[in-house]
């Protein structure tokens, strides 16, 4: 029988991109968990908190689609990835040197520029190199689970612990270490996708001729943009304003707050890959509907629940909403257009979603929080989740098991298929 290598190139990519994307979100979200300390040290208000989140999202929304376009055109994808990881790690370290709001604001703008292209790059490469039966799992695991583990579990616990042990400046200094390690492994391990294999995969999936400008004409693409913008509004309002709300309005300590936020992260890590994997059989649309419904619990639970254990339980359940985030951001867009446009499709979804959900949302919510109270952004988050749920009803099903578009090529990379075949034992 056939024996597949555990340490196959596909599995290597999944592991490397898991840590890469996870570290992107660790760096992106770290400032939210440290803001109660930073605001006290630098004298910042809620509007400035929103502006720091908006600054990164603004440049991310521009560099995301550009990165998606470049990921479809650039020759050495691995060199570009390694350089981007190194650059955002250096910028993260420089956060520790900031002494004013202006310095932090400029650094957030720069971080968005270099982090924006990373997700379209990694997800595009992974879509090309994944076997069809594992594509949903690979994309969901590297995007949602890594985001959750690093951004929503490790970030609040580790970054707050480091800041308590030393100070928030030192916590940022230490973020350079994993970035250096990841840059090395990306440059050493990642291969540039084989164009011949790529076009063969495409010809097996679709004969539709689509120009780049036609990507937005696909219903699922603009629906994904709308849904992702709304769920980004929910997620970012929760992640940006939630920690400060728990400390300043609920009266929790920074340590207790970090564990409450981590409860969401634990569920995010589990459901982030579980729901996309289940959707391989149930279909993307039913899984998105269930996930979108549970997402509504997230902002409401920390507003209306005072019991910390119950709050953590509800956040864990509500974290199943991470499924619709990953589905609308990468899985559905990738399956809705010919594969050579996958990078652009993901880049547009992320870029426009970041513009509304990541840029305008925290800016407006920061002003609303200063005017009406820190709880206001969380009510906005709940409303956005409800509208997103309604929009998911109009998705066109894309799961290969439901629409009968199983690709001719079943595995990750042609040369590895030949190696696998050679391991047939008598």
Short mmCIF file of C-alpha atoms in Angstrom, two decimals:
data_model
loop_
_atom_site.label_atom_id
_atom_site.label_comp_id
_atom_site.label_asym_id
_atom_site.label_seq_id
_atom_site.Cartn_x
_atom_site.Cartn_y
_atom_site.Cartn_z
CA UNK A 1 0.00 0.00 0.00
CA UNK A 2 1.00 3.65 -0.31
CA UNK A 3 2.93 5.31 2.46
CA UNK A 4 2.83 9.06 2.60
CA UNK A 5 5.72 10.89 4.18
CA UNK A 6 4.66 12.70 7.33
CA UNK A 7 7.31 15.32 6.69
CA UNK A 8 6.07 16.06 3.16
CA UNK A 9 6.52 19.45 1.54
CA UNK A 10 2.82 20.18 2.00
CA UNK A 11 3.10 19.52 5.73
CA UNK A 12 6.26 21.62 5.98
CA UNK A 13 4.45 24.53 4.34
CA UNK A 14 1.50 24.19 6.69
CA UNK A 15 3.77 24.27 9.76
CA UNK A 16 5.91 27.20 8.56
CA UNK A 17 2.91 29.27 7.47
CA UNK A 18 1.11 28.38 10.70
CA UNK A 19 3.88 30.02 12.72
CA UNK A 20 4.32 32.88 10.24
CA UNK A 21 0.68 33.95 10.21
CA UNK A 22 0.42 33.34 13.94
CA UNK A 23 3.31 35.65 14.64
CA UNK A 24 1.79 38.31 12.37
CA UNK A 25 -1.30 38.38 14.57
CA UNK A 26 0.73 38.13 17.77
CA UNK A 27 2.50 41.37 16.82
CA UNK A 28 -0.65 43.00 15.51
CA UNK A 29 -2.74 42.36 18.63
CA UNK A 30 -0.07 42.70 21.33
CA UNK A 31 -0.62 46.44 21.63
CA UNK A 32 -4.31 45.92 22.49
CA UNK A 33 -3.49 43.80 25.53
CA UNK A 34 -0.80 46.24 26.65
CA UNK A 35 -2.92 49.35 26.10
CA UNK A 36 -4.13 49.63 29.72
CA UNK A 37 -0.44 49.97 30.70
CA UNK A 38 0.57 52.09 27.70
CA UNK A 39 -2.36 54.47 28.15
CA UNK A 40 -1.44 55.03 31.78
CA UNK A 41 2.22 55.59 30.88
CA UNK A 42 1.66 57.88 27.87
CA UNK A 43 -1.72 59.36 28.81
CA UNK A 44 -3.73 58.04 25.83
CA UNK A 45 -7.52 58.02 25.41
CA UNK A 46 -9.97 55.67 23.64
CA UNK A 47 -9.90 57.67 20.40
CA UNK A 48 -6.13 57.23 20.24
CA UNK A 49 -6.56 53.51 20.93
CA UNK A 50 -8.88 53.32 17.95
CA UNK A 51 -6.47 55.33 15.80
CA UNK A 52 -3.61 52.93 16.56
CA UNK A 53 -5.75 50.04 15.34
CA UNK A 54 -6.94 52.06 12.34
CA UNK A 55 -3.42 53.09 11.30
CA UNK A 56 -2.26 49.51 10.84
CA UNK A 57 -5.48 48.53 9.08
CA UNK A 58 -5.25 51.47 6.66
CA UNK A 59 -1.85 50.52 5.30
CA UNK A 60 -2.73 46.81 5.54
CA UNK A 61 -5.79 47.45 3.34
CA UNK A 62 -3.56 48.99 0.67
CA UNK A 63 -0.65 46.58 0.87
CA UNK A 64 -2.95 43.51 1.13
CA UNK A 65 -4.35 43.69 -2.44
CA UNK A 66 -0.94 44.83 -3.71
CA UNK A 67 0.63 41.85 -1.99
CA UNK A 68 -2.01 39.59 -3.53
CA UNK A 69 -1.19 40.95 -6.97
CA UNK A 70 2.54 40.57 -6.39
CA UNK A 71 2.09 37.03 -5.06
CA UNK A 72 0.62 36.11 -8.45
CA UNK A 73 3.46 37.83 -10.36
CA UNK A 74 6.70 37.81 -8.36
CA UNK A 75 9.25 35.12 -9.21
CA UNK A 76 10.83 34.48 -5.81
CA UNK A 77 7.95 34.28 -3.40
CA UNK A 78 10.06 32.81 -0.63
CA UNK A 79 12.56 35.68 -0.68
CA UNK A 80 9.74 38.20 -0.48
CA UNK A 81 8.16 36.33 2.44
CA UNK A 82 11.42 36.07 4.38
CA UNK A 83 12.16 39.79 3.94
CA UNK A 84 8.65 40.82 5.00
CA UNK A 85 8.79 38.70 8.16
CA UNK A 86 12.16 40.19 9.10
CA UNK A 87 10.93 43.74 8.50
CA UNK A 88 7.75 43.50 10.58
CA UNK A 89 9.75 41.90 13.41
CA UNK A 90 12.10 44.89 13.45
CA UNK A 91 9.15 47.29 13.47
CA UNK A 92 7.59 45.37 16.35
CA UNK A 93 10.81 45.74 18.34
CA UNK A 94 10.77 49.50 17.66
CA UNK A 95 7.37 49.77 19.39
CA UNK A 96 9.31 49.39 22.63
CA UNK A 97 11.24 52.59 21.86
CA UNK A 98 8.09 54.69 21.45
CA UNK A 99 7.64 57.52 23.94
CA UNK A 100 4.73 59.36 22.30
CA UNK A 101 1.46 58.60 20.54
CA UNK A 102 2.92 59.99 17.31
CA UNK A 103 5.77 57.46 17.32
CA UNK A 104 3.36 54.58 17.95
CA UNK A 105 1.06 55.80 15.18
CA UNK A 106 3.89 55.91 12.60
CA UNK A 107 5.10 52.45 13.63
CA UNK A 108 1.57 51.03 13.24
CA UNK A 109 1.41 52.50 9.72
CA UNK A 110 4.73 50.87 8.83
CA UNK A 111 3.71 47.53 10.33
CA UNK A 112 0.57 47.45 8.20
CA UNK A 113 2.64 48.02 5.05
CA UNK A 114 4.89 45.00 5.62
CA UNK A 115 2.32 42.67 7.20
CA UNK A 116 -0.43 43.23 4.60
CA UNK A 117 1.15 41.18 1.77
CA UNK A 118 2.03 38.21 4.01
CA UNK A 119 -1.39 36.60 4.24
CA UNK A 120 -2.24 36.77 0.50
CA UNK A 121 1.25 35.42 -0.21
CA UNK A 122 1.06 32.49 2.19
CA UNK A 123 -2.56 31.58 1.43
CA UNK A 124 -1.99 31.77 -2.33
CA UNK A 125 1.06 29.48 -2.15
CA UNK A 126 -0.77 27.09 0.14
CA UNK A 127 -3.82 26.99 -2.17
CA UNK A 128 -1.51 25.97 -5.04
CA UNK A 129 0.48 23.40 -3.09
CA UNK A 130 -2.34 21.78 -1.09
CA UNK A 131 -3.99 18.54 -2.09
CA UNK A 132 -7.65 19.13 -2.89
CA UNK A 133 -8.89 16.99 -0.01
CA UNK A 134 -6.88 19.07 2.49
CA UNK A 135 -7.25 22.56 1.08
CA UNK A 136 -10.02 23.64 3.47
CA UNK A 137 -8.14 22.23 6.46
CA UNK A 138 -4.79 23.74 5.43
CA UNK A 139 -6.19 27.22 4.82
CA UNK A 140 -8.33 27.17 7.96
CA UNK A 141 -5.56 25.74 10.16
CA UNK A 142 -2.86 28.17 9.03
CA UNK A 143 -5.17 31.18 9.07
CA UNK A 144 -7.68 30.74 11.89
CA UNK A 145 -5.94 28.38 14.28
CA UNK A 146 -2.59 30.16 14.13
CA UNK A 147 -4.34 33.52 14.48
CA UNK A 148 -6.14 32.22 17.55
CA UNK A 149 -3.20 30.43 19.17
CA UNK A 150 -0.73 33.28 18.79
CA UNK A 151 -2.97 36.34 18.62
CA UNK A 152 -5.70 35.38 21.09
CA UNK A 153 -4.09 32.86 23.48
CA UNK A 154 -0.33 33.39 23.65
CA UNK A 155 -0.39 37.14 23.02
CA UNK A 156 -2.60 38.14 25.97
CA UNK A 157 -1.00 35.66 28.37
CA UNK A 158 2.67 36.05 27.38
CA UNK A 159 2.79 39.72 26.49
CA UNK A 160 0.98 40.76 29.68
CA UNK A 161 3.16 38.43 31.78
CA UNK A 162 6.32 39.88 30.22
CA UNK A 163 5.06 43.43 30.76
CA UNK A 164 4.25 42.65 34.40
CA UNK A 165 7.65 41.02 34.93
CA UNK A 166 9.61 43.79 33.20
CA UNK A 167 7.67 46.55 31.42
CA UNK A 168 5.72 47.00 28.19
CA UNK A 169 8.83 48.32 26.40
CA UNK A 170 10.79 45.11 27.07
CA UNK A 171 7.81 42.98 26.00
CA UNK A 172 8.05 44.54 22.52
CA UNK A 173 11.84 44.17 22.39
CA UNK A 174 11.58 40.39 22.77
CA UNK A 175 9.29 40.00 19.74
CA UNK A 176 12.31 40.21 17.40
CA UNK A 177 13.47 36.68 18.35
CA UNK A 178 10.75 34.54 16.66
CA UNK A 179 10.86 36.80 13.60
CA UNK A 180 14.53 36.05 13.00
CA UNK A 181 13.92 32.32 13.36
CA UNK A 182 10.95 32.34 10.97
CA UNK A 183 12.81 34.34 8.30
CA UNK A 184 15.57 31.74 8.32
CA UNK A 185 13.21 28.77 7.93
CA UNK A 186 11.15 30.44 5.18
CA UNK A 187 14.23 31.18 3.11
CA UNK A 188 15.63 27.72 3.78
CA UNK A 189 12.51 25.57 3.26
CA UNK A 190 9.85 27.27 1.10
CA UNK A 191 9.98 26.50 -2.63
CA UNK A 192 8.72 28.80 -5.34
CA UNK A 193 5.53 27.22 -6.82
CA UNK A 194 5.93 25.39 -10.11
CA UNK A 195 4.14 27.46 -12.82
CA UNK A 196 3.57 24.38 -15.01
CA UNK A 197 1.89 22.52 -12.18
CA UNK A 198 -0.11 25.60 -11.31
CA UNK A 199 -1.60 25.95 -14.77
CA UNK A 200 -2.32 22.22 -14.92
CA UNK A 201 -4.24 22.51 -11.68
CA UNK A 202 -6.17 25.41 -13.10
CA UNK A 203 -7.01 23.65 -16.33
CA UNK A 204 -8.37 20.72 -14.35
CA UNK A 205 -10.62 22.97 -12.31
CA UNK A 206 -12.06 25.47 -14.72
CA UNK A 207 -12.03 26.47 -18.37
CA UNK A 208 -13.43 29.91 -17.62
CA UNK A 209 -11.28 32.77 -18.92
CA UNK A 210 -11.24 35.52 -16.35
CA UNK A 211 -9.34 38.79 -16.49
CA UNK A 212 -8.09 40.34 -13.28
CA UNK A 213 -10.71 43.08 -13.48
CA UNK A 214 -13.42 40.42 -13.62
CA UNK A 215 -12.60 38.92 -10.22
CA UNK A 216 -15.04 41.25 -8.48
CA UNK A 217 -17.84 40.16 -10.83
CA UNK A 218 -18.08 36.83 -9.01
CA UNK A 219 -20.92 37.05 -6.50
CA UNK A 220 -19.03 35.16 -3.82
CA UNK A 221 -16.12 37.61 -4.01
CA UNK A 222 -18.10 40.75 -3.25
CA UNK A 223 -20.22 38.85 -0.73
CA UNK A 224 -17.00 37.66 0.92
CA UNK A 225 -15.78 41.26 1.02
CA UNK A 226 -19.00 42.41 2.72
CA UNK A 227 -19.09 39.52 5.18
CA UNK A 228 -15.39 39.79 5.98
CA UNK A 229 -15.72 43.56 6.52
CA UNK A 230 -18.55 42.97 8.99
CA UNK A 231 -16.92 40.13 10.90
CA UNK A 232 -13.71 42.17 10.99
CA UNK A 233 -15.75 44.95 12.60
CA UNK A 234 -16.92 42.47 15.23
CA UNK A 235 -13.53 40.88 15.80
CA UNK A 236 -11.48 44.09 15.86
CA UNK A 237 -13.92 45.93 18.13
CA UNK A 238 -13.73 42.99 20.53
CA UNK A 239 -9.94 42.62 20.35
CA UNK A 240 -9.13 46.35 20.44
CA UNK A 241 -11.63 47.59 23.01
CA UNK A 242 -12.41 44.36 24.90
CA UNK A 243 -9.22 44.24 27.02
CA UNK A 244 -9.55 47.88 28.09
CA UNK A 245 -13.29 47.42 28.77
CA UNK A 246 -12.61 44.43 31.02
CA UNK A 247 -9.96 46.30 33.02
CA UNK A 248 -11.50 49.77 33.23
CA UNK A 249 -15.26 49.05 33.15
CA UNK A 250 -15.48 45.54 34.63
CA UNK A 251 -12.67 46.13 37.10
CA UNK A 252 -10.67 42.99 36.27
CA UNK A 253 -6.93 42.86 36.79
CA UNK A 254 -4.65 42.75 33.76
CA UNK A 255 -3.86 39.10 34.50
CA UNK A 256 -7.54 38.09 34.81
CA UNK A 257 -8.31 40.02 31.63
CA UNK A 258 -5.57 38.14 29.79
CA UNK A 259 -7.11 34.78 30.72
CA UNK A 260 -10.62 35.90 29.76
CA UNK A 261 -9.35 36.95 26.34
CA UNK A 262 -7.39 33.70 26.09
CA UNK A 263 -10.63 31.71 26.58
CA UNK A 264 -11.81 33.17 23.29
CA UNK A 265 -8.46 32.27 21.77
CA UNK A 266 -8.66 28.62 22.85
CA UNK A 267 -11.99 28.21 21.09
CA UNK A 268 -10.70 30.19 18.12
CA UNK A 269 -7.78 27.77 17.80
CA UNK A 270 -10.08 24.73 17.86
CA UNK A 271 -12.98 25.96 15.75
CA UNK A 272 -10.70 27.89 13.39
CA UNK A 273 -9.70 24.70 11.60
CA UNK A 274 -12.55 22.43 12.74
CA UNK A 275 -15.32 24.38 11.03
CA UNK A 276 -13.52 24.75 7.64
CA UNK A 277 -12.69 21.03 7.85
CA UNK A 278 -16.30 20.07 8.60
CA UNK A 279 -17.42 22.34 5.76
CA UNK A 280 -15.64 19.99 3.34
CA UNK A 281 -18.61 17.65 3.90
CA UNK A 282 -21.45 19.89 5.05
CA UNK A 283 -20.69 22.65 2.54
CA UNK A 284 -19.23 26.10 3.07
CA UNK A 285 -22.58 27.88 3.33
CA UNK A 286 -24.19 25.85 6.18
CA UNK A 287 -20.93 26.01 8.16
CA UNK A 288 -20.73 29.77 7.63
CA UNK A 289 -24.31 30.25 8.82
CA UNK A 290 -23.78 28.33 12.06
CA UNK A 291 -20.48 30.04 12.69
CA UNK A 292 -21.94 33.49 11.99
CA UNK A 293 -24.76 32.88 14.46
CA UNK A 294 -22.37 31.98 17.29
CA UNK A 295 -20.14 34.99 16.57
CA UNK A 296 -22.88 37.26 17.97
CA UNK A 297 -22.18 35.85 21.45
CA UNK A 298 -18.65 37.25 21.59
CA UNK A 299 -19.19 40.99 22.19
CA UNK A 300 -22.43 40.53 24.14
CA UNK A 301 -20.98 38.06 26.65
CA UNK A 302 -18.41 40.46 28.10
CA UNK A 303 -20.99 43.28 28.36
CA UNK A 304 -23.89 41.43 30.00
CA UNK A 305 -22.12 38.69 31.99
CA UNK A 306 -20.36 39.49 35.27
CA UNK A 307 -19.31 35.97 36.26
CA UNK A 308 -15.79 35.43 34.94
CA UNK A 309 -16.14 31.62 34.49
CA UNK A 310 -19.46 32.02 32.62
CA UNK A 311 -18.00 34.82 30.54
CA UNK A 312 -15.07 32.59 29.56
CA UNK A 313 -17.43 29.73 28.66
CA UNK A 314 -19.57 31.95 26.42
CA UNK A 315 -16.49 33.40 24.76
CA UNK A 316 -15.27 29.87 24.06
CA UNK A 317 -18.60 28.95 22.43
CA UNK A 318 -18.81 32.23 20.55
CA UNK A 319 -15.31 31.73 19.19
CA UNK A 320 -16.84 29.22 16.76
CA UNK A 321 -17.60 32.41 14.83
CA UNK A 322 -13.97 32.23 13.70
CA UNK A 323 -15.14 29.76 11.07
CA UNK A 324 -16.99 32.39 9.05
CA UNK A 325 -13.96 34.68 9.30
CA UNK A 326 -11.66 32.16 7.63
CA UNK A 327 -14.28 31.03 5.17
CA UNK A 328 -15.10 34.53 3.92
CA UNK A 329 -11.46 35.62 3.91
CA UNK A 330 -9.76 32.77 2.07
CA UNK A 331 -11.61 29.47 1.54
CA UNK A 332 -14.66 30.75 -0.37
CA UNK A 333 -12.74 33.37 -2.42
CA UNK A 334 -10.12 30.79 -3.47
CA UNK A 335 -12.81 28.35 -4.60
CA UNK A 336 -14.85 31.00 -6.40
CA UNK A 337 -12.29 32.05 -9.04
CA UNK A 338 -9.71 30.27 -11.22
CA UNK A 339 -6.68 29.38 -9.13
CA UNK A 340 -4.26 31.77 -10.82
CA UNK A 341 -6.32 34.63 -9.38
CA UNK A 342 -6.46 33.22 -5.85
CA UNK A 343 -3.87 35.66 -4.50
CA UNK A 344 -5.75 38.64 -5.91
CA UNK A 345 -9.12 37.34 -4.69
CA UNK A 346 -7.80 36.91 -1.13
CA UNK A 347 -5.95 40.23 -1.31
CA UNK A 348 -9.06 42.14 -2.37
CA UNK A 349 -11.16 40.51 0.34
CA UNK A 350 -8.61 41.24 3.04
CA UNK A 351 -7.76 44.70 1.72
CA UNK A 352 -11.30 46.03 1.48
CA UNK A 353 -12.31 44.21 4.66
CA UNK A 354 -9.41 45.85 6.47
CA UNK A 355 -10.37 49.26 5.10
CA UNK A 356 -13.86 49.09 6.60
CA UNK A 357 -13.58 46.63 9.47
CA UNK A 358 -10.01 47.37 10.45
CA UNK A 359 -9.56 51.08 9.61
CA UNK A 360 -12.86 52.95 9.77
CA UNK A 361 -14.32 50.72 12.49
CA UNK A 362 -11.76 51.36 15.28
CA UNK A 363 -11.51 55.05 14.42
CA UNK A 364 -15.26 55.58 14.67
CA UNK A 365 -15.64 53.27 17.65
CA UNK A 366 -12.82 55.03 19.50
CA UNK A 367 -14.65 58.34 19.18
CA UNK A 368 -17.93 56.69 20.19
CA UNK A 369 -16.24 55.17 23.24
CA UNK A 370 -14.99 58.58 24.40
CA UNK A 371 -18.45 60.08 23.86
CA UNK A 372 -20.84 57.33 25.00
CA UNK A 373 -18.69 54.92 26.98
CA UNK A 374 -16.24 52.07 26.39
CA UNK A 375 -19.13 49.58 26.02
CA UNK A 376 -20.38 51.25 22.79
CA UNK A 377 -17.91 49.54 20.40
CA UNK A 378 -19.08 46.16 21.70
CA UNK A 379 -22.70 46.93 20.78
CA UNK A 380 -21.53 47.99 17.33
CA UNK A 381 -19.67 44.66 17.10
CA UNK A 382 -22.85 42.72 17.89
CA UNK A 383 -24.82 44.61 15.24
CA UNK A 384 -22.16 43.93 12.61
CA UNK A 385 -22.23 40.21 13.43
CA UNK A 386 -26.00 40.09 12.93
CA UNK A 387 -25.77 41.76 9.50
CA UNK A 388 -22.90 39.42 8.52
CA UNK A 389 -25.08 36.43 9.40
CA UNK A 390 -27.81 37.68 7.07
CA UNK A 391 -25.32 38.16 4.22
CA UNK A 392 -23.93 34.61 4.50
CA UNK A 393 -27.36 33.33 3.44
CA UNK A 394 -26.59 34.50 -0.11
CA UNK A 395 -23.27 32.67 -0.56
CA UNK A 396 -23.06 30.30 -3.52
CA UNK A 397 -21.82 26.88 -2.41
CA UNK A 398 -18.19 26.18 -3.42
CA UNK A 399 -17.18 23.02 -1.51
CA UNK A 400 -15.86 20.47 -4.05
CA UNK A 401 -17.83 17.69 -2.35
CA UNK A 402 -21.06 19.63 -2.98
CA UNK A 403 -20.51 21.14 -6.41
CA UNK A 404 -18.55 18.30 -8.02
CA UNK A 405 -15.40 20.24 -8.91
CA UNK A 406 -12.85 17.81 -7.53
CA UNK A 407 -9.54 18.57 -9.18
CA UNK A 408 -7.81 16.08 -11.44
CA UNK A 409 -4.61 16.41 -9.43
CA UNK A 410 -5.22 15.00 -5.95
CA UNK A 411 -1.97 15.79 -4.17
CA UNK A 412 0.21 18.66 -3.17
CA UNK A 413 3.21 18.68 -5.46
CA UNK A 414 4.05 16.62 -8.57
CA UNK A 415 7.50 15.58 -7.52
CA UNK A 416 6.20 14.33 -4.17
CA UNK A 417 3.53 12.26 -5.88
CA UNK A 418 6.26 10.47 -7.77
CA UNK A 419 8.11 9.88 -4.51
CA UNK A 420 4.96 8.57 -2.85
CA UNK A 421 4.28 6.17 -5.70
CA UNK A 422 7.78 4.81 -5.37
CA UNK A 423 7.05 3.77 -1.79
CA UNK A 424 4.41 1.20 -2.76
CA UNK A 425 5.34 -1.95 -0.92
CA UNK A 426 4.67 -5.54 -1.91
#
